[in-house]
Short mmCIF file of C-alpha atoms and ligand atoms in Angstrom, two decimals:
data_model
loop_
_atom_site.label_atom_id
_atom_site.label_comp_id
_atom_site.label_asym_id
_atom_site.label_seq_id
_atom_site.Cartn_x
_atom_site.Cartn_y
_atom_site.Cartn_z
CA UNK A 655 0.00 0.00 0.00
CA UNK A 656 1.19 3.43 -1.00
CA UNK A 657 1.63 5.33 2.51
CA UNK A 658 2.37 8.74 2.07
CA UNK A 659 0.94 12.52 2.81
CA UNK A 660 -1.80 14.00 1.09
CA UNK A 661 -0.12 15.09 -1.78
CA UNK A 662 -3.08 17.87 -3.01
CA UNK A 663 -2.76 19.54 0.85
CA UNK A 664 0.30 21.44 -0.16
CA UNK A 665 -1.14 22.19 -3.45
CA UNK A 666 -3.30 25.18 -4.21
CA UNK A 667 -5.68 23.15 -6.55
CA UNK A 668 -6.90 26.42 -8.17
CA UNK A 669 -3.80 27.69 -9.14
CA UNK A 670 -1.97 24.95 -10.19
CA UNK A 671 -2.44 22.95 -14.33
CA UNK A 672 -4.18 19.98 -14.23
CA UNK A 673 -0.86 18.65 -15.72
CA UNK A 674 0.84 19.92 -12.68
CA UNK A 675 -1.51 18.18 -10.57
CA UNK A 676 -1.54 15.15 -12.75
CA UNK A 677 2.15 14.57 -12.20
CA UNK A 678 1.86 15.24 -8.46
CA UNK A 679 -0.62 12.57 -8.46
CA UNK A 680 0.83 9.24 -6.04
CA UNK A 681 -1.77 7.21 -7.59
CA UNK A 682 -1.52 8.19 -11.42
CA UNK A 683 0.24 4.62 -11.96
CA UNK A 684 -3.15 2.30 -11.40
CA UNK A 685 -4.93 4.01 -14.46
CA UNK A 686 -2.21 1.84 -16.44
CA UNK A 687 -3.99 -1.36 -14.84
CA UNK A 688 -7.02 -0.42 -16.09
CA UNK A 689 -8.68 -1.45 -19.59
CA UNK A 690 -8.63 1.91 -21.61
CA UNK A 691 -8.97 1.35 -25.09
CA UNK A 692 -9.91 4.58 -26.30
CA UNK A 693 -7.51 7.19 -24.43
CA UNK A 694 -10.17 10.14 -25.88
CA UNK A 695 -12.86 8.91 -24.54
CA UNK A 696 -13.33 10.44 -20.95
CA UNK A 697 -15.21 8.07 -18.08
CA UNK A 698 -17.04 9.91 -15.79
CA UNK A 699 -19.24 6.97 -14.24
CA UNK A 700 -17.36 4.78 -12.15
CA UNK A 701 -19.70 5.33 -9.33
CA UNK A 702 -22.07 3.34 -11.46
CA UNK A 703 -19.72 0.58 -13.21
CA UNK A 704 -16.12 1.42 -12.15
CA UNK A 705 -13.61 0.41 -15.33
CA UNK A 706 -12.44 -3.34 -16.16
CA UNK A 707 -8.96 -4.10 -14.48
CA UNK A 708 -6.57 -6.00 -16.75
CA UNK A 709 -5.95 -8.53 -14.49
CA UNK A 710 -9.76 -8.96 -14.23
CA UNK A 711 -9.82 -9.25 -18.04
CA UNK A 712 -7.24 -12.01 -18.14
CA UNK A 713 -8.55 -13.95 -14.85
CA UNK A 714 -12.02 -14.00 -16.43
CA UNK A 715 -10.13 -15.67 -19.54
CA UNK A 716 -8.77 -18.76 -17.19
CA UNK A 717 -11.58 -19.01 -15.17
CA UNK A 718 -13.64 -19.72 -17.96
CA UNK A 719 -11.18 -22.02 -19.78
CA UNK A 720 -9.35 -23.33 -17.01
CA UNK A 721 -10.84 -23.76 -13.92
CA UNK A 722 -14.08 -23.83 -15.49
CA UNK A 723 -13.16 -26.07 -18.62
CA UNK A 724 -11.21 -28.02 -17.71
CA UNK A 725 -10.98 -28.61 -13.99
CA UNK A 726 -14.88 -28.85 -13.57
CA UNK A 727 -16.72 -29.42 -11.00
CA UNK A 728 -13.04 -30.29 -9.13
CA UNK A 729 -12.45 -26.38 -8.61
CA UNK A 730 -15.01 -26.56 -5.93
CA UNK A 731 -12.83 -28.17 -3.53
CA UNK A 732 -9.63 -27.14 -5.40
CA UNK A 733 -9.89 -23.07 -4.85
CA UNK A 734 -13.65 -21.84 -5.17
CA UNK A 735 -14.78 -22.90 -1.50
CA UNK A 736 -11.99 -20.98 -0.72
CA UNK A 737 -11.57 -18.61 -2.74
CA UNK A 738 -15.08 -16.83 -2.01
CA UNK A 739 -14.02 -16.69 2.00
CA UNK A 740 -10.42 -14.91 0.79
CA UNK A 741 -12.38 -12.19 -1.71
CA UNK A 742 -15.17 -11.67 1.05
CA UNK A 743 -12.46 -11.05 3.65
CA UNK A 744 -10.51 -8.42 1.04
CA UNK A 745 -13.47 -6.72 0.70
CA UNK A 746 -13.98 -6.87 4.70
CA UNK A 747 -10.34 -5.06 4.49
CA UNK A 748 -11.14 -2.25 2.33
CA UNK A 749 -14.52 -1.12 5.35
CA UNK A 750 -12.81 -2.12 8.65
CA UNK A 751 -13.87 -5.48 9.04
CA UNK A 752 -12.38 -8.45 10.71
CA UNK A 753 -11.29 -11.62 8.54
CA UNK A 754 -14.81 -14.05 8.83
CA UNK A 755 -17.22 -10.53 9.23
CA UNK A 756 -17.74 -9.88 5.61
CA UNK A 757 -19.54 -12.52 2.77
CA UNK A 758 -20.08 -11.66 -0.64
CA UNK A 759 -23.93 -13.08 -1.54
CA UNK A 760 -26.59 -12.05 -3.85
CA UNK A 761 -27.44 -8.51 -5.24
CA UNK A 762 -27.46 -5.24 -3.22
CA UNK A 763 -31.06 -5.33 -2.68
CA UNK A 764 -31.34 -8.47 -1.92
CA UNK A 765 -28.93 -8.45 1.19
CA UNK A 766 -30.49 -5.10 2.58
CA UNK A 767 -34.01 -7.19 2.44
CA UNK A 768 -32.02 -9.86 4.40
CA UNK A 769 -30.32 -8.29 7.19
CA UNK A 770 -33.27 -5.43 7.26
CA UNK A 771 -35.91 -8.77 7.94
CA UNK A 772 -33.15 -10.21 10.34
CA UNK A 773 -32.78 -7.13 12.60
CA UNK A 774 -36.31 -6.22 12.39
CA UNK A 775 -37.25 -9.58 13.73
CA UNK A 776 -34.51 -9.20 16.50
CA UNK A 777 -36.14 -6.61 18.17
CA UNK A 778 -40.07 -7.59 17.61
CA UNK A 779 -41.58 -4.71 20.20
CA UNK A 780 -40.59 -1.87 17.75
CA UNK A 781 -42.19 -1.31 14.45
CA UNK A 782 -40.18 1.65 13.04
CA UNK A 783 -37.96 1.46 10.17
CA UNK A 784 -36.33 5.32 9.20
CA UNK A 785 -34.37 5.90 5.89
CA UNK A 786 -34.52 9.17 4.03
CA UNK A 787 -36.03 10.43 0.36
CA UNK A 788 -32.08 10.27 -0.49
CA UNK A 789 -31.83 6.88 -0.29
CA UNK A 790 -31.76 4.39 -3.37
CA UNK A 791 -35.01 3.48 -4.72
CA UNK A 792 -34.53 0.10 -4.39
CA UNK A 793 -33.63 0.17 -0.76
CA UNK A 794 -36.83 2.19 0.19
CA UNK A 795 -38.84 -0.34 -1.65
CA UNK A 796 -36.74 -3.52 -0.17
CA UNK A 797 -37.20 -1.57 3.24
CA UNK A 798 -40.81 -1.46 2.73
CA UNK A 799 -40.68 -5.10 2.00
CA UNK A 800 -39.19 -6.05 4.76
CA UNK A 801 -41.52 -4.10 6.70
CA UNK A 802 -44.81 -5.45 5.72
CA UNK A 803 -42.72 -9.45 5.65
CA UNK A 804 -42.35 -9.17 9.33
CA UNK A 805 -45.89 -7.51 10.40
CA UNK A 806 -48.63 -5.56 9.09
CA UNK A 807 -47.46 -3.03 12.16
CA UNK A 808 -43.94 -2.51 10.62
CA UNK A 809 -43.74 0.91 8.96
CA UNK A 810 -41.41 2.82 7.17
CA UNK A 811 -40.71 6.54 7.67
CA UNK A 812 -39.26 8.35 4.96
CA UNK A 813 -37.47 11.62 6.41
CA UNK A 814 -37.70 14.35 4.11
CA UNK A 815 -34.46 16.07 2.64
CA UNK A 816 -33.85 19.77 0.61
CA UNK A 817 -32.12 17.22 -1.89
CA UNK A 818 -28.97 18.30 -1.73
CA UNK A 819 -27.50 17.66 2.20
CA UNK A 820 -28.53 14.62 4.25
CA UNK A 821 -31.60 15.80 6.63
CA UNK A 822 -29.24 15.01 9.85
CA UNK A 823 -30.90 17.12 12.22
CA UNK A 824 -34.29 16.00 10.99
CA UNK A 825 -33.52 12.25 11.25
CA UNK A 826 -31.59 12.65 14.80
CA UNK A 827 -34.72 13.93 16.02
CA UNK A 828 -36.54 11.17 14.95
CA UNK A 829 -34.31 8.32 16.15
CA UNK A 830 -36.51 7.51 19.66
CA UNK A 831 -37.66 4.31 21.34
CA UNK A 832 -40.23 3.51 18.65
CA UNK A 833 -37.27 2.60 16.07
CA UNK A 834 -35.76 -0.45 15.63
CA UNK A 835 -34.03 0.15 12.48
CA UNK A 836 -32.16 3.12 10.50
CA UNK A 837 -31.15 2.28 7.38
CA UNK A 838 -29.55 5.24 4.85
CA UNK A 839 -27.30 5.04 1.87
CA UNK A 840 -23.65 6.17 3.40
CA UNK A 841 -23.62 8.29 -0.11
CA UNK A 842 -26.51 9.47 -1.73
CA UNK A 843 -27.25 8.24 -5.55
CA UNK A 844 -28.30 11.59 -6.63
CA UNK A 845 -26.41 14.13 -4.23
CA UNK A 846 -23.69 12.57 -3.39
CA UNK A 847 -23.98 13.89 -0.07
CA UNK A 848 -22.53 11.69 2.60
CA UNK A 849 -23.60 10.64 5.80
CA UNK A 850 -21.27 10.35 8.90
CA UNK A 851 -21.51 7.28 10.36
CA UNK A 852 -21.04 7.50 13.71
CA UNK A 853 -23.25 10.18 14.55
CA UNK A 854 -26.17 8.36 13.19
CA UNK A 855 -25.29 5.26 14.38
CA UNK A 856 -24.37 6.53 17.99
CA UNK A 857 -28.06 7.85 18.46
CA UNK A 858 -29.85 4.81 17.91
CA UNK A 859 -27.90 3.10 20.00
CA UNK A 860 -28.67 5.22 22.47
CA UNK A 861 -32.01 4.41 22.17
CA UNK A 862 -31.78 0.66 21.42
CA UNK A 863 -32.09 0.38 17.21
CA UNK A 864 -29.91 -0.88 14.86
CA UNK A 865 -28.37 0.81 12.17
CA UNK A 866 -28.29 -0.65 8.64
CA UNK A 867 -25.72 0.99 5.86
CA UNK A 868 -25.63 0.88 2.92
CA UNK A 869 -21.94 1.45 1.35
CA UNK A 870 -22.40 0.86 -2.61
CA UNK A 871 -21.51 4.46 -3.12
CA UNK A 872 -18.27 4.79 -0.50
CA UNK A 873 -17.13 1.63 -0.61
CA UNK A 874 -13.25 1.62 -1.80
CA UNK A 875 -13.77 5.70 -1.83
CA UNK A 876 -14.54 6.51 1.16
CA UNK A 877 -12.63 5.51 4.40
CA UNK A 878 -14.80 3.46 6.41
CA UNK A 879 -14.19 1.34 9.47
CA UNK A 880 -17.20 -0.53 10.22
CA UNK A 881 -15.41 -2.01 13.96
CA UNK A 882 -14.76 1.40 15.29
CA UNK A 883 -17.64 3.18 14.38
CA UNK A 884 -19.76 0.10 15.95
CA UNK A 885 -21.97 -0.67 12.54
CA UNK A 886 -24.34 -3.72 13.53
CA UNK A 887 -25.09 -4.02 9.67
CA UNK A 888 -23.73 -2.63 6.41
CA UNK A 889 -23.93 -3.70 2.80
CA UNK A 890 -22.75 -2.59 -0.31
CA UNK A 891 -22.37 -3.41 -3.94
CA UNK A 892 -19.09 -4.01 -5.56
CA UNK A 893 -19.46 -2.88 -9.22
CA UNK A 894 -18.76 0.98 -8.52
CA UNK A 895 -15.56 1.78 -6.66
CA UNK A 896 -14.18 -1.52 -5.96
CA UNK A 897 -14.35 -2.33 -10.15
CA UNK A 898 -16.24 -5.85 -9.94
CA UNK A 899 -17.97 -5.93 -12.92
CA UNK A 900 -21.47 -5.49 -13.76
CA UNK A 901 -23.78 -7.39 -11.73
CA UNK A 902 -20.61 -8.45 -9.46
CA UNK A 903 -22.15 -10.16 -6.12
CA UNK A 904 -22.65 -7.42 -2.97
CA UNK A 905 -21.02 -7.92 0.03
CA UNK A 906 -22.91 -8.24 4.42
CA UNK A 907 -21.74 -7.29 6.91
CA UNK A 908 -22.37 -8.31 10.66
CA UNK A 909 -20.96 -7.21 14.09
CA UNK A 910 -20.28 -9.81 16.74
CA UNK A 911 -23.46 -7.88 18.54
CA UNK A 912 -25.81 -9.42 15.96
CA UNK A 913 -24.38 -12.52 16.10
CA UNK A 914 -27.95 -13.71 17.18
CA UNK A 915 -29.87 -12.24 13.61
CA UNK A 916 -30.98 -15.09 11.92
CA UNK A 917 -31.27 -15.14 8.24
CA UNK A 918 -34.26 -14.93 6.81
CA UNK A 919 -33.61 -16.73 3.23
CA UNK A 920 -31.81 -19.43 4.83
CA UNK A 921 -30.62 -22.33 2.25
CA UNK A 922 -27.93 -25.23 2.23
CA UNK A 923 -24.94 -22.41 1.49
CA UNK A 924 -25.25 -20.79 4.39
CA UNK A 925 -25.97 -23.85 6.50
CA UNK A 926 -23.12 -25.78 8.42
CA UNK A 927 -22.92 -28.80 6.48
CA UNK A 928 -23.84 -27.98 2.92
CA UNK A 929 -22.54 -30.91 1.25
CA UNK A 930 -23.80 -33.40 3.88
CA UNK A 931 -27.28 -32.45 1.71
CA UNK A 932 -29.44 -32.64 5.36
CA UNK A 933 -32.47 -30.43 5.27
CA UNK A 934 -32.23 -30.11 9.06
CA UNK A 935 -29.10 -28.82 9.06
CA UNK A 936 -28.24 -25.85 11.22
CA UNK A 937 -27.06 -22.68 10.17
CA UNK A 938 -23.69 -21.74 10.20
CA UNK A 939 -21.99 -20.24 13.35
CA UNK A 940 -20.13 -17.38 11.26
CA UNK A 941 -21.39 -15.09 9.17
CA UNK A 942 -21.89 -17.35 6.36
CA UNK A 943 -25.53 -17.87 8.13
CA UNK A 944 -25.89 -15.18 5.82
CA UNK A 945 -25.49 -17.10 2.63
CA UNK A 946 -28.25 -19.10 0.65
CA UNK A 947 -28.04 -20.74 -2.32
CA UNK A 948 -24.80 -20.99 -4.67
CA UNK A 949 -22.71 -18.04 -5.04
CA UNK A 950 -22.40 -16.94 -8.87
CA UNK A 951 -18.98 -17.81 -8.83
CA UNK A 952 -17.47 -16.24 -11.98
CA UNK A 953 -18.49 -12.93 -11.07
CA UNK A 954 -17.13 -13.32 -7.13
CA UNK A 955 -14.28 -14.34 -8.48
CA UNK A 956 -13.17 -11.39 -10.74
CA UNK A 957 -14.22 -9.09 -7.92
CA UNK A 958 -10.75 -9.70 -6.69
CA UNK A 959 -8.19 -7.69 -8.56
CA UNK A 960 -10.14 -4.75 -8.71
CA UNK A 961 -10.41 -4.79 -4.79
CA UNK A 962 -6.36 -5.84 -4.87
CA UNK A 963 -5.97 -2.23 -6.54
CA UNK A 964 -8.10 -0.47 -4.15
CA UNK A 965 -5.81 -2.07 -0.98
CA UNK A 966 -2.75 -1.49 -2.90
CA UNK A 967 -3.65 2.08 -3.26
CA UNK A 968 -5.22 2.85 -0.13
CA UNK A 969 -8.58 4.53 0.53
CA UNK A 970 -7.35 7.30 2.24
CA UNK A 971 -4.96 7.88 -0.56
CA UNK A 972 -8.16 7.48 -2.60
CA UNK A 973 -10.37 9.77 -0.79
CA UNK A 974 -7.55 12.34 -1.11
CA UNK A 975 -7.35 12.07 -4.73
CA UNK A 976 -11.29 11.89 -5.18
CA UNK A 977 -11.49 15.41 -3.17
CA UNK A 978 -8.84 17.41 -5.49
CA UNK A 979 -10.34 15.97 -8.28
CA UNK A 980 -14.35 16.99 -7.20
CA UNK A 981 -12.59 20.69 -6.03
CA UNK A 982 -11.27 21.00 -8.96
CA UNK A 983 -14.28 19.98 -10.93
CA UNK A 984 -16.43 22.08 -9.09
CA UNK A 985 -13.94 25.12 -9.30
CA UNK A 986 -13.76 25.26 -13.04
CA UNK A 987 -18.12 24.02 -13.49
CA UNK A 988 -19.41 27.10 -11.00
CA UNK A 989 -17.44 29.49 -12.96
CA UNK A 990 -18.02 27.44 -16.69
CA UNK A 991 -20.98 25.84 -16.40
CA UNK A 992 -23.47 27.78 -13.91
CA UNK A 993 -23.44 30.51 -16.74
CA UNK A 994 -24.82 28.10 -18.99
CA UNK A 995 -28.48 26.89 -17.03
CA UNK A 996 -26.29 24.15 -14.52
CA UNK A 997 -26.74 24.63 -10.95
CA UNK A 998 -24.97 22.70 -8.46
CA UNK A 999 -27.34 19.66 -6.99
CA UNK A 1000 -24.19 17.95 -4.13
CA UNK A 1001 -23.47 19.84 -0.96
CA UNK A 1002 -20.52 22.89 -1.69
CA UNK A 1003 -18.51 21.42 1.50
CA UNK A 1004 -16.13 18.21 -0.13
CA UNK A 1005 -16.48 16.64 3.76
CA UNK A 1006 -20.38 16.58 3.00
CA UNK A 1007 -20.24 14.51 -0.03
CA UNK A 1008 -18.67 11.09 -1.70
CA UNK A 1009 -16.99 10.73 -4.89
CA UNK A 1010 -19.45 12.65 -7.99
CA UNK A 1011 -21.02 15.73 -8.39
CA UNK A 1012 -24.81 16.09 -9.71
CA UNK A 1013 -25.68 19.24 -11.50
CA UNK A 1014 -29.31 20.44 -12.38
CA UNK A 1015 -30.17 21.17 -15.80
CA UNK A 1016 -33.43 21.12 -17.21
CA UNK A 1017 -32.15 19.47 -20.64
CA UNK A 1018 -29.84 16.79 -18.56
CA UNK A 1019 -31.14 14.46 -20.36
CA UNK A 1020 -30.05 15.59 -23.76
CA UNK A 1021 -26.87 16.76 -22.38
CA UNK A 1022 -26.20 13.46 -21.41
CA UNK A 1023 -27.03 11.82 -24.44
CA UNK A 1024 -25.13 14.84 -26.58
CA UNK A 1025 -21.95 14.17 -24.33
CA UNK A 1026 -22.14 10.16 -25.09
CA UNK A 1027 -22.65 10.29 -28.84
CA UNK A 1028 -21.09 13.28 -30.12
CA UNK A 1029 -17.98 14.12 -27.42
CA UNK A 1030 -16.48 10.92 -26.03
CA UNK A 1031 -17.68 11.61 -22.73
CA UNK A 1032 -19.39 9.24 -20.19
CA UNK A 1033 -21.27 11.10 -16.93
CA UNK A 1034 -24.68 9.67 -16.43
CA UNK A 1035 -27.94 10.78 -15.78
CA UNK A 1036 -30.71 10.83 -12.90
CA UNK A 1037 -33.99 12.48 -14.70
CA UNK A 1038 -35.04 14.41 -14.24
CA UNK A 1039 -32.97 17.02 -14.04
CA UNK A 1040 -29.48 15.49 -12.93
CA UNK A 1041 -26.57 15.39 -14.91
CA UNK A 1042 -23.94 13.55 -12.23
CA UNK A 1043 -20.14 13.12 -12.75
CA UNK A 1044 -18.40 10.58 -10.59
CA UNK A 1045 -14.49 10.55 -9.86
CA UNK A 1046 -13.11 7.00 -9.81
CA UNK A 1047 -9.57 8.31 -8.53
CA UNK A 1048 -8.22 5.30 -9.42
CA UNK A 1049 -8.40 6.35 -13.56
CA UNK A 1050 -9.54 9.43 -13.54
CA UNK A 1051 -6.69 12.06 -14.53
CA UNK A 1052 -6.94 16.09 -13.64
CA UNK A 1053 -6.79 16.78 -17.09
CA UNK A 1054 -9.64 14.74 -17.93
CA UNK A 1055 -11.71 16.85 -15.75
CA UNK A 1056 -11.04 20.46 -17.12
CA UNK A 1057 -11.41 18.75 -20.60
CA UNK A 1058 -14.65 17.24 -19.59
CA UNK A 1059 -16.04 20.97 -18.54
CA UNK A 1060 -15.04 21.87 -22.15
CA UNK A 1061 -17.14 19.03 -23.74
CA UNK A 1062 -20.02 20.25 -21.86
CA UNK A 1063 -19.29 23.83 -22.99
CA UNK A 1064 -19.00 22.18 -26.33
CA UNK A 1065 -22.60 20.42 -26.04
CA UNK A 1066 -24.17 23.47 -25.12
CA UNK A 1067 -22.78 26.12 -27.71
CA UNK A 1068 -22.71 23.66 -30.45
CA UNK A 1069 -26.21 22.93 -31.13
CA UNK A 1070 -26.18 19.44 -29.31
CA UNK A 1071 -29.10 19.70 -26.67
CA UNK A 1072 -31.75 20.09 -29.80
CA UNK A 1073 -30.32 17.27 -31.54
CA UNK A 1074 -30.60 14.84 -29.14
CA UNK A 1075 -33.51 16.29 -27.03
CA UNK A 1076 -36.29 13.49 -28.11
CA UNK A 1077 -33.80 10.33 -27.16
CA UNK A 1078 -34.46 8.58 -23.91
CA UNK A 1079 -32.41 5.43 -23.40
CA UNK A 1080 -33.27 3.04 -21.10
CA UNK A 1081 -30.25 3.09 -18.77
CA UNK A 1082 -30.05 6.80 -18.64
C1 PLP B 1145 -26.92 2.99 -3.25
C2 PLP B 1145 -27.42 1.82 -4.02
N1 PLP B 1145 -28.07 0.84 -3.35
C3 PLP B 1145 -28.57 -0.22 -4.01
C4 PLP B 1145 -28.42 -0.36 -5.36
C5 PLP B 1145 -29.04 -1.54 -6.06
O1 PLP B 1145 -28.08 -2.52 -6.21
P1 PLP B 1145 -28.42 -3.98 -6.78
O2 PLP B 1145 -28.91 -3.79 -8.17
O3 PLP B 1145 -27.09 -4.68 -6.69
O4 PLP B 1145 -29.44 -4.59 -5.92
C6 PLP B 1145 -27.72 0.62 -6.09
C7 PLP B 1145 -27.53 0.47 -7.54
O5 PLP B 1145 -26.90 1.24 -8.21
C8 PLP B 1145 -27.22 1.74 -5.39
O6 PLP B 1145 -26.58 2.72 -6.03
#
């Protein structure tokens, strides 16, 4: 692991070129490890689906052929039984977990509706659930889910936000003896504004709840340590920051205080004997309780070097290059782009937010679509009205950011928000 001083505190970000900072930058190396086959084109949405590692590219190669083709069903015992137990506890690494703590299982959603059904049953007198309108879609709905699986009294409360900072007052006040689980999104999806764990999670212990994170976007960006700030739950996907591929399997995690949740989806993988095939057998004492049915294996696998490259690098050397990078941005958009109909959507303060930027625009959309097809540049978009960019500081370079202000400059003077204002692609 790289372990040096924040190289971007000495420098005055504003005044300095992007080359300057570029060749200042400790971590400028790891974009080499990354697939880039088209140097032009300029990748802004890593916080969606972070960039294919070479490594990954090759491994996926002799997994297929290999241990796959030719080693069949023999890898089980060989490395796979193994090797998911090794990747889960890398990934444990990266948030501040002990070795055993962390399992890789399922999608995102699916594990929230697991451990949110575990701690709600845990704790059967209280029938509050609190999130905020911040939080991933999916999560609300899973929440809600959960909810109505464990009682027709179980009710989710939805704390209103402004949008752009996370309602903390608002949702401290609401953390009382009626609550048995908070669950939030560390980062907000549209925002990017980022909750501080400990805070949050101090208050409703206080008061007896659990606390249920989820770390898709601040995983591998932002530093986390799940032990010290005394997380009962967290999950998190690992397709954004941690570079696992699309659809790559999320990752649970559970203290040694819930070491009484039961899992709700219970199945033969995370049972103690899987391979003695006996339907009474008990569930696991770790936290493979947490498993169910067979792990998709290719994808767990080629999680792996992309996580290798975020411990190699180290978050906090991560988190360091992810704030010069969104300062910068930000710099050169609010004097570039607010002239041109943007208006900042994330919270101003870089300590309030994760690793992208949203900006309002009422043709986003078209923007978005104009920047894809016509300027070799990749942000995404959250309609309505959100154009978002997201720093992967891994591959992103300082230069790529003032040239990505310029493509949007381009976009806008050049005509390209009429051409493409009628397309609406499905993933926007
Ligand atoms: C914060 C957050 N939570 C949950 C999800 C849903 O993840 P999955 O599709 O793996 O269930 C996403 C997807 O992008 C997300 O950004």
């Amino acid at each position: 692991m790289i372990d040096s001083d924040d190289p971007f505190e000495k420098i005055k970000l504003n005044q300095t070129t992007a080359k300057d900072l570029d060749n200042a930058d400790q971590l400028a190396n790891f974009r080499s490890k990354f697939v880039i086959e088209d140097p032009n084109l300029i990748y802004l949405d890593g916080n969606s689906l972070g960039r294919l590692p070479k490594k990954t590219k090759d491994l996926a190669q002799e997994i297929v052929s290999e241990q796959w083709g030719s080693r069949l069903i023999r890898s089980w015992n060989e490395k796979w039984l193994e090797d998911t137990v090794r990747i889960g506890d890398k990934v444990g690494s990266v948030v501040g977990a002990k070795p055993g703590e962390v399992v890789l299982a399922d999608s995102t959603t699916v594990c929230l509706f697991k451990t949110a059904v575990s701690a709600l049953l845990s704790n059967p007198t209280r029938s509050i659930i609190l999130t905020d309108d911040q939080n991933f879609p999916s999560d609300i709905q899973a929440l809600k889910a959960a909810a109505s699986t464990v009682s027709k009294d179980h009710k989710v409360v939805v704390i209103e936000s402004n949008g752009l900072e996370a309602p903390v007052e608002e949702l401290l006040e609401a953390i009382d003896e009626t609550v048995s689980l908070v669950s939030l999104s560390q980062v907000a999806y549209r925002s990017g504004c980022c909750w501080d764990l400990s805070t949050v999670t101090e208050k409703a212990h206080q008061v007896g709840a659990k606390v249920l994170w989820d770390l898709s976007h601040s995983v591998g960006v932002v530093p986390i340590d799940l032990r010290k700030d005394e997380i009962d739950l967290a999950i998190g996907c690992t397709y954004k920051y941690l570079n696992g591929g699309p659809g790559s399997p999320a990752f649970i995690y559970i203290s040694e205080n819930c070491h009484d949740l039961i899992n709700p989806i219970a199945g033969w993988y995370g049972s103690k004997d899987p391979f003695g095939f006996d339907p009474h057998s008990q569930p696991q004492n770790d936290n493979r309780r947490f498993l169910t049915g067979t792990p998709p294996l290719v994808s767990t696998l080629l999680i792996e070097p992309g996580v290798d490259l975020v411990i190699e690098a180290g978050v906090q050397n991560i988190r360091s290059k992810s704030v010069a990078l969104s300062e910068r941005f930000l710099f050169k958009a609010e004097k570039e782009l607010l002239p041109l109909g943007f208006s900042v959507a994330s919270p101003l303060k870089h300590k309030n937010r994760g690793s992208h930027l949203s900006f309002s625009h009422d043709s986003a959309l078209a923007i978005g679509q104009a920047l894809i097809n016509e300027q070799a540049t990749i942000p995404d978009v959250r309609p309505p009205d959100l154009v978002r960019f997201g720093f992967a500081p891994l591959y992103t370079t300082f230069l790529e950011i003032e040239e990505s202000i310029d493509r949007v400059k381009e976009v806008i003077s050049g005509g390209g928000i009429d051409r493409w204002k009628d397309e609406m692609p499905v993933v926007p």
